[in-house]
PDB file of C-alpha atoms and ligand atoms in Angstrom:
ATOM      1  CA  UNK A 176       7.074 -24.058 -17.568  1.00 32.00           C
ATOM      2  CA  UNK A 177      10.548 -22.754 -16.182  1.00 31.00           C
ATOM      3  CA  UNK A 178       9.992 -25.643 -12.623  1.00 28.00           C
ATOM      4  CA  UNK A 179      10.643 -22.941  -9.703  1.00 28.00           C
ATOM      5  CA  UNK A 180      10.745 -19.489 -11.380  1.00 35.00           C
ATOM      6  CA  UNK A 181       6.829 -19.676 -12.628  1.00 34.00           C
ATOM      7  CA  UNK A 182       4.033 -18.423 -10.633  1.00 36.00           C
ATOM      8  CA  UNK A 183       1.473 -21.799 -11.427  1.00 38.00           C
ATOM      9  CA  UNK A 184       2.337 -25.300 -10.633  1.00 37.00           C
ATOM     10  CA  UNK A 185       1.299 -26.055 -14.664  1.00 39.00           C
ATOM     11  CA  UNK A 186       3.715 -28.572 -16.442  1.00 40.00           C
ATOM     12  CA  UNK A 187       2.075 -28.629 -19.455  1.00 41.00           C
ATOM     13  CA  UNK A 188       4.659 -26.535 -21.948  1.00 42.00           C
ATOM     14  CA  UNK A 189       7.517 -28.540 -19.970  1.00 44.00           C
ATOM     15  CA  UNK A 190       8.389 -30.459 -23.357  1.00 45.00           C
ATOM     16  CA  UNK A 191       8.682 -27.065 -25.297  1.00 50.00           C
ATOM     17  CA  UNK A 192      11.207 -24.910 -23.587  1.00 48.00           C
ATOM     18  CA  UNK A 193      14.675 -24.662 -25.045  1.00 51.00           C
ATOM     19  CA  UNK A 194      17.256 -26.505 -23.076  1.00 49.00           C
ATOM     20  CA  UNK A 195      18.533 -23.048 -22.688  1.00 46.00           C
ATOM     21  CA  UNK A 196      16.183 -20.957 -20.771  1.00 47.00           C
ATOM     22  CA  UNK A 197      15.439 -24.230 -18.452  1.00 47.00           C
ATOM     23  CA  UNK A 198      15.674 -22.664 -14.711  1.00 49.00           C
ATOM     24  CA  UNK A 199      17.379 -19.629 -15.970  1.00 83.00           C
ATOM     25  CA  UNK A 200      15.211 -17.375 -17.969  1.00 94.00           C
ATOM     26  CA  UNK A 201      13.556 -14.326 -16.706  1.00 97.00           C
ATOM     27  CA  UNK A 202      10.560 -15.097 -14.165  1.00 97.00           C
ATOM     28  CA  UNK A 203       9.519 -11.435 -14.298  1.00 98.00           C
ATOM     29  CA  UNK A 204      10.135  -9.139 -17.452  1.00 98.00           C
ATOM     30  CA  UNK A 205       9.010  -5.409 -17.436  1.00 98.00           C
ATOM     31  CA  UNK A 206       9.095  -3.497 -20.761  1.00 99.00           C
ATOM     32  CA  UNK A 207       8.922   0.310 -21.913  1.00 98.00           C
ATOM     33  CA  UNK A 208       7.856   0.147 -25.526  1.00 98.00           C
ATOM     34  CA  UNK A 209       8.845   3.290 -26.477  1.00 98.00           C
ATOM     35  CA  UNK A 210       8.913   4.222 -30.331  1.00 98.00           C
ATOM     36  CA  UNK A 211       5.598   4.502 -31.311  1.00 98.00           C
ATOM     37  CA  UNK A 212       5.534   7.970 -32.591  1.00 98.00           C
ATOM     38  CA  UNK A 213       9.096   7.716 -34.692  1.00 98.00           C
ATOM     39  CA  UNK A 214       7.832   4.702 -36.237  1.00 98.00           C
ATOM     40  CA  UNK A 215       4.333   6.223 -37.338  1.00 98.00           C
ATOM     41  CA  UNK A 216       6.013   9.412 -38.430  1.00 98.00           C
ATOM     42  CA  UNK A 217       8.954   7.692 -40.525  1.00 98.00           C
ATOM     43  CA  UNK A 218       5.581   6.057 -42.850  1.00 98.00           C
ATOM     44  CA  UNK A 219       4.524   9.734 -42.385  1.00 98.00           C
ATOM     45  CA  UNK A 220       1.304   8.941 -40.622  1.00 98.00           C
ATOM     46  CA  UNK A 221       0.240  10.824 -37.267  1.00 98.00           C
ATOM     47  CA  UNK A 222       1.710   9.687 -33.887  1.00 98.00           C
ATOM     48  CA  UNK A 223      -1.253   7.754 -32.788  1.00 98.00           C
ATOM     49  CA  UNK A 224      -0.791   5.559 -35.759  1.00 98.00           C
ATOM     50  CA  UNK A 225       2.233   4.506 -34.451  1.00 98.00           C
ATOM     51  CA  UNK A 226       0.293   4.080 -30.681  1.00 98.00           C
ATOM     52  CA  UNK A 227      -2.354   1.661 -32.463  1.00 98.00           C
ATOM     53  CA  UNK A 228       0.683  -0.200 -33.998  1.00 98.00           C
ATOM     54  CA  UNK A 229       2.006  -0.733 -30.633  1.00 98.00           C
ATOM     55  CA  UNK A 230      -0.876  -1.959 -29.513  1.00 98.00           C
ATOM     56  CA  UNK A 231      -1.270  -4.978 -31.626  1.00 97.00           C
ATOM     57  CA  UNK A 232       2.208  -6.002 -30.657  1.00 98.00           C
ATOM     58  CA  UNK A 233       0.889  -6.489 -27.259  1.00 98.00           C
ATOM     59  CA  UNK A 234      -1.043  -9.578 -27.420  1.00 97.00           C
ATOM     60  CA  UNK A 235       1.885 -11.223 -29.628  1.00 97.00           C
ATOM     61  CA  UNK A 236       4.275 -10.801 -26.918  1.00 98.00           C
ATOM     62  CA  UNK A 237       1.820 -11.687 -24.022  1.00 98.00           C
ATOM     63  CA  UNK A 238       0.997 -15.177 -25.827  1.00 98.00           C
ATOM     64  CA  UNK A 239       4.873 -16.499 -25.740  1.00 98.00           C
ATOM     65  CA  UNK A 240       5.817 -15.769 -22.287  1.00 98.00           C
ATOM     66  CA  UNK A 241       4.287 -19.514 -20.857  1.00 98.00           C
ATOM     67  CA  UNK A 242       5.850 -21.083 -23.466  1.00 97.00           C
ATOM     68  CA  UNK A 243       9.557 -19.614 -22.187  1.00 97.00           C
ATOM     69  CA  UNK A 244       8.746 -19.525 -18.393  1.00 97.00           C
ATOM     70  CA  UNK A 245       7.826 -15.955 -17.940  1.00 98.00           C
ATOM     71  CA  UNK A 246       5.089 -15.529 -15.169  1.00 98.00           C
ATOM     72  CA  UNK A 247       5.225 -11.894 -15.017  1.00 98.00           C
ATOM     73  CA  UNK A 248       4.698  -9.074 -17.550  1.00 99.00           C
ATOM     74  CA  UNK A 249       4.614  -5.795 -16.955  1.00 99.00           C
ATOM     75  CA  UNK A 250       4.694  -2.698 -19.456  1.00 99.00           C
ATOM     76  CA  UNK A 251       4.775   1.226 -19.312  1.00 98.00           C
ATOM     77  CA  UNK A 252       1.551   1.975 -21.418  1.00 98.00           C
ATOM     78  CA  UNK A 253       1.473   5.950 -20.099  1.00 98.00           C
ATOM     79  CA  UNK A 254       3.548   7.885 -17.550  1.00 98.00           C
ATOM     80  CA  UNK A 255       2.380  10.221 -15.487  1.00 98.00           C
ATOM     81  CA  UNK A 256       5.107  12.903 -17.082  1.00 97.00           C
ATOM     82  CA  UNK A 257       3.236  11.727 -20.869  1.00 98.00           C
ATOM     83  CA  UNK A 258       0.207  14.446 -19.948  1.00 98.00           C
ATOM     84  CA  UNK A 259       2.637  16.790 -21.132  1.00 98.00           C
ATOM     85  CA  UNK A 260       2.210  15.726 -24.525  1.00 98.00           C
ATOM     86  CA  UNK A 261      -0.859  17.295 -27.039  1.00 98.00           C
ATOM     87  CA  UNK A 262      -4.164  17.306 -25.972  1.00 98.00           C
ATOM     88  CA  UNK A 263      -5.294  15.331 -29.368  1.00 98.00           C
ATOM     89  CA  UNK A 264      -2.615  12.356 -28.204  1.00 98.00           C
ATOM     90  CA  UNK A 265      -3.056  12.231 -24.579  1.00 98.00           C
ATOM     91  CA  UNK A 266      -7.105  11.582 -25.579  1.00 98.00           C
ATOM     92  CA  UNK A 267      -6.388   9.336 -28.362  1.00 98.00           C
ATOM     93  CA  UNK A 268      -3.879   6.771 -26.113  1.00 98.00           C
ATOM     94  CA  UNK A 269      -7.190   7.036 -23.357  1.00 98.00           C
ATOM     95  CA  UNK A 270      -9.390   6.206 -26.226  1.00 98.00           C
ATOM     96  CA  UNK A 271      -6.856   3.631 -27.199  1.00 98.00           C
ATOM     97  CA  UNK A 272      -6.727   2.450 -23.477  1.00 98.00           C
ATOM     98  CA  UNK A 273     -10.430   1.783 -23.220  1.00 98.00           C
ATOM     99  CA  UNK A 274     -10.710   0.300 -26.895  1.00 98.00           C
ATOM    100  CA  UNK A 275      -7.558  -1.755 -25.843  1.00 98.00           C
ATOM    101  CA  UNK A 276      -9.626  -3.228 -22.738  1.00 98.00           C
ATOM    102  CA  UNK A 277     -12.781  -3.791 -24.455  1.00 98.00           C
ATOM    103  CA  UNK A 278     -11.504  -5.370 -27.733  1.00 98.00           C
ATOM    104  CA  UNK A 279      -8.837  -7.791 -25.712  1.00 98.00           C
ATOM    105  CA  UNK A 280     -10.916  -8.893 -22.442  1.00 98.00           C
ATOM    106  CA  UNK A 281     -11.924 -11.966 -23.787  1.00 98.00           C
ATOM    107  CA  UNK A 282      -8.921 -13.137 -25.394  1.00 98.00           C
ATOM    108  CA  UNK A 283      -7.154 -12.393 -22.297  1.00 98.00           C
ATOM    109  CA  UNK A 284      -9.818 -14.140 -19.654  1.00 98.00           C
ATOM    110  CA  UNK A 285      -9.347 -17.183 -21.686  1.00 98.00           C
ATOM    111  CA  UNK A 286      -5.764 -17.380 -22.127  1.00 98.00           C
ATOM    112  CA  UNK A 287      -5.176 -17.131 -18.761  1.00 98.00           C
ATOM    113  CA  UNK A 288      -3.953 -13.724 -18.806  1.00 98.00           C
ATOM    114  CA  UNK A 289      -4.423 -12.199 -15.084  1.00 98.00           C
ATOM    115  CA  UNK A 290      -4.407  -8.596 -15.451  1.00 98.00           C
ATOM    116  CA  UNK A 291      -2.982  -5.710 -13.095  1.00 98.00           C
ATOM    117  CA  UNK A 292      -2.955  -2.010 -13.676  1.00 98.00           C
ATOM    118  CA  UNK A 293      -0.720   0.250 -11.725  1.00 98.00           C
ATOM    119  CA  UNK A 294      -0.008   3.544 -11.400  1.00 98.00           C
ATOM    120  CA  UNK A 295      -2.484   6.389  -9.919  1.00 98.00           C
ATOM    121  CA  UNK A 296      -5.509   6.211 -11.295  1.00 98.00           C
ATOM    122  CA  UNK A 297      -7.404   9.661  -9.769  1.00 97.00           C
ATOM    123  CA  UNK A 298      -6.731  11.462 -12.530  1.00 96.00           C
ATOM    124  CA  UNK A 299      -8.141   8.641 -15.680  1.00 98.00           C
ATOM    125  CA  UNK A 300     -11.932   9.511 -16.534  1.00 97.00           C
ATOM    126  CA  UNK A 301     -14.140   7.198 -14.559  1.00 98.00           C
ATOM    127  CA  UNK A 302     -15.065   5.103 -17.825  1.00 98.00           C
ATOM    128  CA  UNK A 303     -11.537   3.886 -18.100  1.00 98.00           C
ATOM    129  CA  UNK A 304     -11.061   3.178 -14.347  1.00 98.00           C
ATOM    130  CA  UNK A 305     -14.232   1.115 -14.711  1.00 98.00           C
ATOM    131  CA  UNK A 306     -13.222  -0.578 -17.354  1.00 98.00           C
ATOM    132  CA  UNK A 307      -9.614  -1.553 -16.064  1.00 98.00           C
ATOM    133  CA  UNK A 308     -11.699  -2.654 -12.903  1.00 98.00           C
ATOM    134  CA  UNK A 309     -13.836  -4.953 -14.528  1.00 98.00           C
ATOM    135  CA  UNK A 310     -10.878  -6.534 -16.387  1.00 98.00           C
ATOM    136  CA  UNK A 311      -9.122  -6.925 -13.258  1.00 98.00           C
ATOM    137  CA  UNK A 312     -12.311  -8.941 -11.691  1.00 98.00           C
ATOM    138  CA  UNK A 313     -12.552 -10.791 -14.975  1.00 98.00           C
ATOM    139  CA  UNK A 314      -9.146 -12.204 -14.986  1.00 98.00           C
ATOM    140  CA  UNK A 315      -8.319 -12.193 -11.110  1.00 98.00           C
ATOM    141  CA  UNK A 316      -8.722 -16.537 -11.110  1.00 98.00           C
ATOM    142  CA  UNK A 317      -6.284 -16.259 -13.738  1.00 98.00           C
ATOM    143  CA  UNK A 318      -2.828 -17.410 -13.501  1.00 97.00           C
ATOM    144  CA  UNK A 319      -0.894 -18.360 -16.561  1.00 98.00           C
ATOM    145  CA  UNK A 320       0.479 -15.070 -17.231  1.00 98.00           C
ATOM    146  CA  UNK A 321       0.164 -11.964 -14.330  1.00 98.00           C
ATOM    147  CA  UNK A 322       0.183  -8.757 -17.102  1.00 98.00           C
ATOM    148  CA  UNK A 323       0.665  -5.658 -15.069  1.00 99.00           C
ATOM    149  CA  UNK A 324      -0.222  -2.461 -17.380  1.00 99.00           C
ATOM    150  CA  UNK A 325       1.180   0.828 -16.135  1.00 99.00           C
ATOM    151  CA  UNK A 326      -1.371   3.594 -16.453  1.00 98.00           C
ATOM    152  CA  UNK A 327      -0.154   7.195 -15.308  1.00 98.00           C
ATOM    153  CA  UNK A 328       2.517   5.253 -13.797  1.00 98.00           C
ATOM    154  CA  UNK A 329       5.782   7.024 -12.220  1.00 98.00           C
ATOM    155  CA  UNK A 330       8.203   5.176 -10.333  1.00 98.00           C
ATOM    156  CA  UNK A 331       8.814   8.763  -8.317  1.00 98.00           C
ATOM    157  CA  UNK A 332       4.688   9.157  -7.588  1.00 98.00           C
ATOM    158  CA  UNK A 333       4.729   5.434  -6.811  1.00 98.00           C
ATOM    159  CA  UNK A 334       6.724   6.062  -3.631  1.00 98.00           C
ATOM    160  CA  UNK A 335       5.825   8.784  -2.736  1.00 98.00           C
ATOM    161  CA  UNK A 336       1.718   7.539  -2.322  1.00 98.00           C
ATOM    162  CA  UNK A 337       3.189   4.139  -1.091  1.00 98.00           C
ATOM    163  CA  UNK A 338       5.597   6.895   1.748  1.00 98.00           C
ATOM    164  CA  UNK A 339       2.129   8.324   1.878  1.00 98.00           C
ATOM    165  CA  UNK A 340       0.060   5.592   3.687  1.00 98.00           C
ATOM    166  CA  UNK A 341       2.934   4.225   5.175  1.00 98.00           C
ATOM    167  CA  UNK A 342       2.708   7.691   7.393  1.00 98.00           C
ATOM    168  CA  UNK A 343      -0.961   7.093   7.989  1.00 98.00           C
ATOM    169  CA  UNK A 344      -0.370   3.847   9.565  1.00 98.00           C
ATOM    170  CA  UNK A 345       2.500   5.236  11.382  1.00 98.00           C
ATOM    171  CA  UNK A 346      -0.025   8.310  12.499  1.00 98.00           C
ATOM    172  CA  UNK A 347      -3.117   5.789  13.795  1.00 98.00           C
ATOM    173  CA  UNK A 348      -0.096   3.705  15.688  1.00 98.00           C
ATOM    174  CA  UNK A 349      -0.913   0.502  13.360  1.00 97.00           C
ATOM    175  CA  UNK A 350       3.162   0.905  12.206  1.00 98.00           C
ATOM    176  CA  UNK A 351       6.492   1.622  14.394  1.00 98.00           C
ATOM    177  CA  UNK A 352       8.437   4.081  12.898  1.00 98.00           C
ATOM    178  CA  UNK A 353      11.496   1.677  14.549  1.00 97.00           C
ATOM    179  CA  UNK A 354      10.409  -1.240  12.255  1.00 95.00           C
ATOM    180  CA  UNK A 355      10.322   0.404   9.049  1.00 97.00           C
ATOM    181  CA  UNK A 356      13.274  -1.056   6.571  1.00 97.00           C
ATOM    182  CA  UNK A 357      13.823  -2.244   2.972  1.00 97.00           C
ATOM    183  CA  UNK A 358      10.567  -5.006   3.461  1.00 97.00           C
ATOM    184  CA  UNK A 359       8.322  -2.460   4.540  1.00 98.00           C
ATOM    185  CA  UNK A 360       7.998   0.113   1.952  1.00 97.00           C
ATOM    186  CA  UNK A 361       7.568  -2.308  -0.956  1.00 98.00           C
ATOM    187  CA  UNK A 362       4.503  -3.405   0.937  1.00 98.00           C
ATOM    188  CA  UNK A 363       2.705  -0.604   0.277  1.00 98.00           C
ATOM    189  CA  UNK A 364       3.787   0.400  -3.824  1.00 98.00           C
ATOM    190  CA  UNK A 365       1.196  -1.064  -6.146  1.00 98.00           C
ATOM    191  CA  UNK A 366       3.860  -3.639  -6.607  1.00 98.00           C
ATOM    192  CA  UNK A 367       2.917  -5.167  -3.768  1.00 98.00           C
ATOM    193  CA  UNK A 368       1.955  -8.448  -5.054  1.00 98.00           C
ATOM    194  CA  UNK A 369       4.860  -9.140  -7.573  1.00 98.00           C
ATOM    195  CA  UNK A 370       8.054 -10.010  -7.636  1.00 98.00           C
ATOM    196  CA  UNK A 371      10.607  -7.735  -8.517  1.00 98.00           C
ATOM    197  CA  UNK A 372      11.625  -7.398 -12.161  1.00 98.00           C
ATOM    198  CA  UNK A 373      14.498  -9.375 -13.151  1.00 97.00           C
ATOM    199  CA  UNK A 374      14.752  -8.597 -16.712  1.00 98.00           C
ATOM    200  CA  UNK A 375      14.012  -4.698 -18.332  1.00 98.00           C
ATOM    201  CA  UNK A 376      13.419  -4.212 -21.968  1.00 98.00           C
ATOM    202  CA  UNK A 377      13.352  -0.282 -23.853  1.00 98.00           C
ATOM    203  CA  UNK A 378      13.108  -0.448 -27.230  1.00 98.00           C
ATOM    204  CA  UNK A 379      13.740   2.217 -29.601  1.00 98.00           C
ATOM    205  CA  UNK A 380      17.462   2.936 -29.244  1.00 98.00           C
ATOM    206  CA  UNK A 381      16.942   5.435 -25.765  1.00 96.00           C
ATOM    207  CA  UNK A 382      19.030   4.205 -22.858  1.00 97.00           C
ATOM    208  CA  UNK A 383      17.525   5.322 -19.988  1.00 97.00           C
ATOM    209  CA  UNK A 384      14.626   3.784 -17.328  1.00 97.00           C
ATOM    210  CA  UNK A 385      12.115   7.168 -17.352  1.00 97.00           C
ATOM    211  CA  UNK A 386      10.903   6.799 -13.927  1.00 98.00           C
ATOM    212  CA  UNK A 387       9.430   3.000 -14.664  1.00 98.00           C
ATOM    213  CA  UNK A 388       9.621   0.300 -11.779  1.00 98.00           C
ATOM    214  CA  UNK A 389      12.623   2.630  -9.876  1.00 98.00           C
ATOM    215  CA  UNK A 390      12.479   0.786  -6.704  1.00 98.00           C
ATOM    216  CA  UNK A 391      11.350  -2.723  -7.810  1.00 98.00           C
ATOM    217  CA  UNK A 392      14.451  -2.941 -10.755  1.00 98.00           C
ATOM    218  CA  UNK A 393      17.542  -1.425  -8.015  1.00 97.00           C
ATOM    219  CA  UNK A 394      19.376  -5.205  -9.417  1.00 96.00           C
ATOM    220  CA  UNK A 395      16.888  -5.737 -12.386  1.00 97.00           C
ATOM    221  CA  UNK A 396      19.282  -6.657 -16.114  1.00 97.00           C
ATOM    222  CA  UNK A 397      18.292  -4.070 -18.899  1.00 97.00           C
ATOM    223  CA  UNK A 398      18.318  -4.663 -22.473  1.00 98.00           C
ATOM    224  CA  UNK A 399      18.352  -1.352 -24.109  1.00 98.00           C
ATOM    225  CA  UNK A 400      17.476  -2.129 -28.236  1.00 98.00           C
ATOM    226  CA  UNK A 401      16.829  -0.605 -31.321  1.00 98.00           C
ATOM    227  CA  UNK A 402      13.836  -2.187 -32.217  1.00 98.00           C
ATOM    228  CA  UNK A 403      10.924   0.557 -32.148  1.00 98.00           C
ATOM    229  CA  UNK A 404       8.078  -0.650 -30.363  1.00 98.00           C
ATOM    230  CA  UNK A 405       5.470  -1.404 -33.161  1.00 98.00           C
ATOM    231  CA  UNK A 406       8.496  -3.570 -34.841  1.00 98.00           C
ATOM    232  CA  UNK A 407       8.950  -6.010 -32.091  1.00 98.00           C
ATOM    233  CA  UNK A 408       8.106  -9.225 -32.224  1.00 98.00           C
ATOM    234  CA  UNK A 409       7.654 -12.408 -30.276  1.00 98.00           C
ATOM    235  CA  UNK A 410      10.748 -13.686 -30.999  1.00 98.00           C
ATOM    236  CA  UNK A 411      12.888 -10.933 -30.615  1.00 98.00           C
ATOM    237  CA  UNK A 412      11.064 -10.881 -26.750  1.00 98.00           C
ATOM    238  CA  UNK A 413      12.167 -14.738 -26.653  1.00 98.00           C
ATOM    239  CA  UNK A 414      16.381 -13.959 -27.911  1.00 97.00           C
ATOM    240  CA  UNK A 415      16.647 -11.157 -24.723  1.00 98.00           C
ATOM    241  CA  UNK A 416      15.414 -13.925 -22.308  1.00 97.00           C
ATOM    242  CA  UNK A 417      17.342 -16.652 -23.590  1.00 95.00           C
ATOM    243  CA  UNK A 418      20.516 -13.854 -23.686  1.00 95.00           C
ATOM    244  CA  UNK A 419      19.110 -13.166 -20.065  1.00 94.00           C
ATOM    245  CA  UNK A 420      19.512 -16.761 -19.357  1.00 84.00           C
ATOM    246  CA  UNK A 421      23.580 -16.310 -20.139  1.00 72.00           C
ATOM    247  CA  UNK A 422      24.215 -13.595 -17.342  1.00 75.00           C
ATOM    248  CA  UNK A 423      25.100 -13.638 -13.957  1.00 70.00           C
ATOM    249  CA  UNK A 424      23.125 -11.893 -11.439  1.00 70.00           C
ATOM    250  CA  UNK A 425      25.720 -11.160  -7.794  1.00 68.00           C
ATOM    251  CA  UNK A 426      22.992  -8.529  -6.455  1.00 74.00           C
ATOM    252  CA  UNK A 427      26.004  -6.702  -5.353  1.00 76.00           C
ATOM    253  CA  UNK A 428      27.888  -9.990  -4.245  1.00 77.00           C
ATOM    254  CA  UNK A 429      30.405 -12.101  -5.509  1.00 70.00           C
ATOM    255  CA  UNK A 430      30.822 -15.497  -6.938  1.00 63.00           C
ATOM    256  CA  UNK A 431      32.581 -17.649  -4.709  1.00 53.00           C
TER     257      UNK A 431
HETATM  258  C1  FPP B 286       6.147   5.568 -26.182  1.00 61.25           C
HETATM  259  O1  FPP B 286       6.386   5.825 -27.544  1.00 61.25           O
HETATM  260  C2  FPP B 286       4.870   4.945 -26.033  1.00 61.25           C
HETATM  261  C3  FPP B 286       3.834   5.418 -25.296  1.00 61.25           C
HETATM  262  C4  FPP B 286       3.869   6.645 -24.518  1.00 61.25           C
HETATM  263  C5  FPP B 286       2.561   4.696 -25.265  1.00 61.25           C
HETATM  264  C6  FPP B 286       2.686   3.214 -25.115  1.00 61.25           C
HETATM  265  C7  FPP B 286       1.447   2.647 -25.570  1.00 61.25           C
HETATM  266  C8  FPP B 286       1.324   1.572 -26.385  1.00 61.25           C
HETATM  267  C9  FPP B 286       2.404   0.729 -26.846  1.00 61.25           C
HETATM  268  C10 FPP B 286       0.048   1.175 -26.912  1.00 61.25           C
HETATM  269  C11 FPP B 286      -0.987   0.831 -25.969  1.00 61.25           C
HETATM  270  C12 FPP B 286      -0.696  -0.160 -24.932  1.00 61.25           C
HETATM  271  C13 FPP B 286      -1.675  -0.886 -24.415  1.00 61.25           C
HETATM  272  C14 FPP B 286      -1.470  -1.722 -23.221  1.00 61.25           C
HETATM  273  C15 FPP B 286      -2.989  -0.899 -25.025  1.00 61.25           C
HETATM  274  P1  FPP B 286       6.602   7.323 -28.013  1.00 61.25           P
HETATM  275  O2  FPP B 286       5.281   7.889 -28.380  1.00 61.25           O
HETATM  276  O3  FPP B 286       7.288   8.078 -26.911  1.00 61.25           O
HETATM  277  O4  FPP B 286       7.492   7.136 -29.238  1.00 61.25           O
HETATM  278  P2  FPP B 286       8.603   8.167 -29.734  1.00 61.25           P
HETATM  279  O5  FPP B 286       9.674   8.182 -28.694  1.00 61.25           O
HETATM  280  O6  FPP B 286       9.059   7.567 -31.022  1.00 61.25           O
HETATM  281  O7  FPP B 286       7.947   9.498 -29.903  1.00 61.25           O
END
């Protein structure tokens, strides 16, 4: 593990991390796979081919973060703007959500895999909200690797429920107005229990964040790349954190 940066105390992939990434890779990495439907049409298949594609590549990328020192993974698996798409894929990527959770709770319990969802979940059927309940129970002893998975996530909606409750605890007198500042808010986004991202992956070419993780990445690195989604690999994931390793973060300092 990466000594400081990881979230458990385990030393036992100390031996295998490249001199390179040794204290200085990524502790939290957020990702937008975004391609899925260019890649399934260019083989001239239908876009949820592409969506089952991206699915696999999940699990690939998942499995090599303790071996270079990531703790935290967390990727944009539907917006809350992606109900705008067709009826037939909007209720294929739920299908895929709850087939996703069913097929993958094992492997995940015993790799060590805790597992998050964020985003609002009022508006999934009731099926899939069980489902990512249960998984969260099953894994929540888990600590290897925290996987959040944005579901109807939107960095916008985020704050504004979080601004939300904030009010009500202003309203029943449990929060001063006075007090409120840049550590109160991200107490109440569903972030609340991570750190903030330091590293932000899109693949497919697009440069630009699409209302993912808007507060929690304000001095995140991105990695913008061509790769589409369903092409990525594990060791393309392990290059952008080593080349993460190379850059220097200020946070809107300067080196002295
Ligand atoms: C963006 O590609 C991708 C999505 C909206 C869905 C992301 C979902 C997955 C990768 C699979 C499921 C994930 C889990 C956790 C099971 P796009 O459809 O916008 O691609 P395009 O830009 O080429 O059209």
């Amino acid at each position: 593990m990466i000594g400081p940066q990881v979230a458990s105390g385990d030393k036992s992939t100390e031996n295998i991390i490249p001199d390179t990434m040794r204290h200085t890779g990524p502790r939290h990495v957020a990702i937008i796979m975004d391609g899925n439907g260019r890649w399934a049409t260019q083989r001239g298949r239908p876009r949820l081919f592409g969506h089952h594609a991206g699915a696999r590549r999940v699990r690939e990328v998942v499995e090599r973060c303790p071996e270079i020192g990531v703790g935290y993974l967390t990727i944009f698996a539907f917006s809350t703007e992606n109900w705008k798409r067709t009826q037939t894929e909007v209720a294929g990527l739920m299908s895929l959500f709850r087939r996703y959770i069913t097929k993958e709770a094992r492997a995940l319990k015993e790799f060590g895999v805790r597992v998050r969802f964020i985003g609002d979940r009022v508006r999934l059927d009731d099926k899939l909200v069980k489902l990512m309940d249960e998984l969260e129970q099953l894994t929540e002893n888990n600590d290897v690797v925290h996987l959040t998975i944005a579901l109807n996530y939107g960095g916008r909606d985020e704050v504004a429920r979080a601004t939300q409750r904030l009010a009500e605890d202003v309203a029943k007198g449990i929060l001063d107005p006075a007090k409120v500042d840049q550590e109160t808010l991200p107490k109440y986004l569903d972030t609340c229990v991570l750190p903030d991202p330091d590293l932000v992956i899109r693949t497919s070419g697009e440069a630009r964040i699409s209302n993912f993780l808007l507060w929690q990445s304000a001095y995140a690195e991105y990695e913008f790349i061509d790769t589409l989604w369903p092409d990525f690999s594990a060791d393309e994931f392990t290059r952008l954190c080593e080349a993460y390793g190379g850059r220097e973060r200020r946070f809107g300092g300067v080196t002295v």
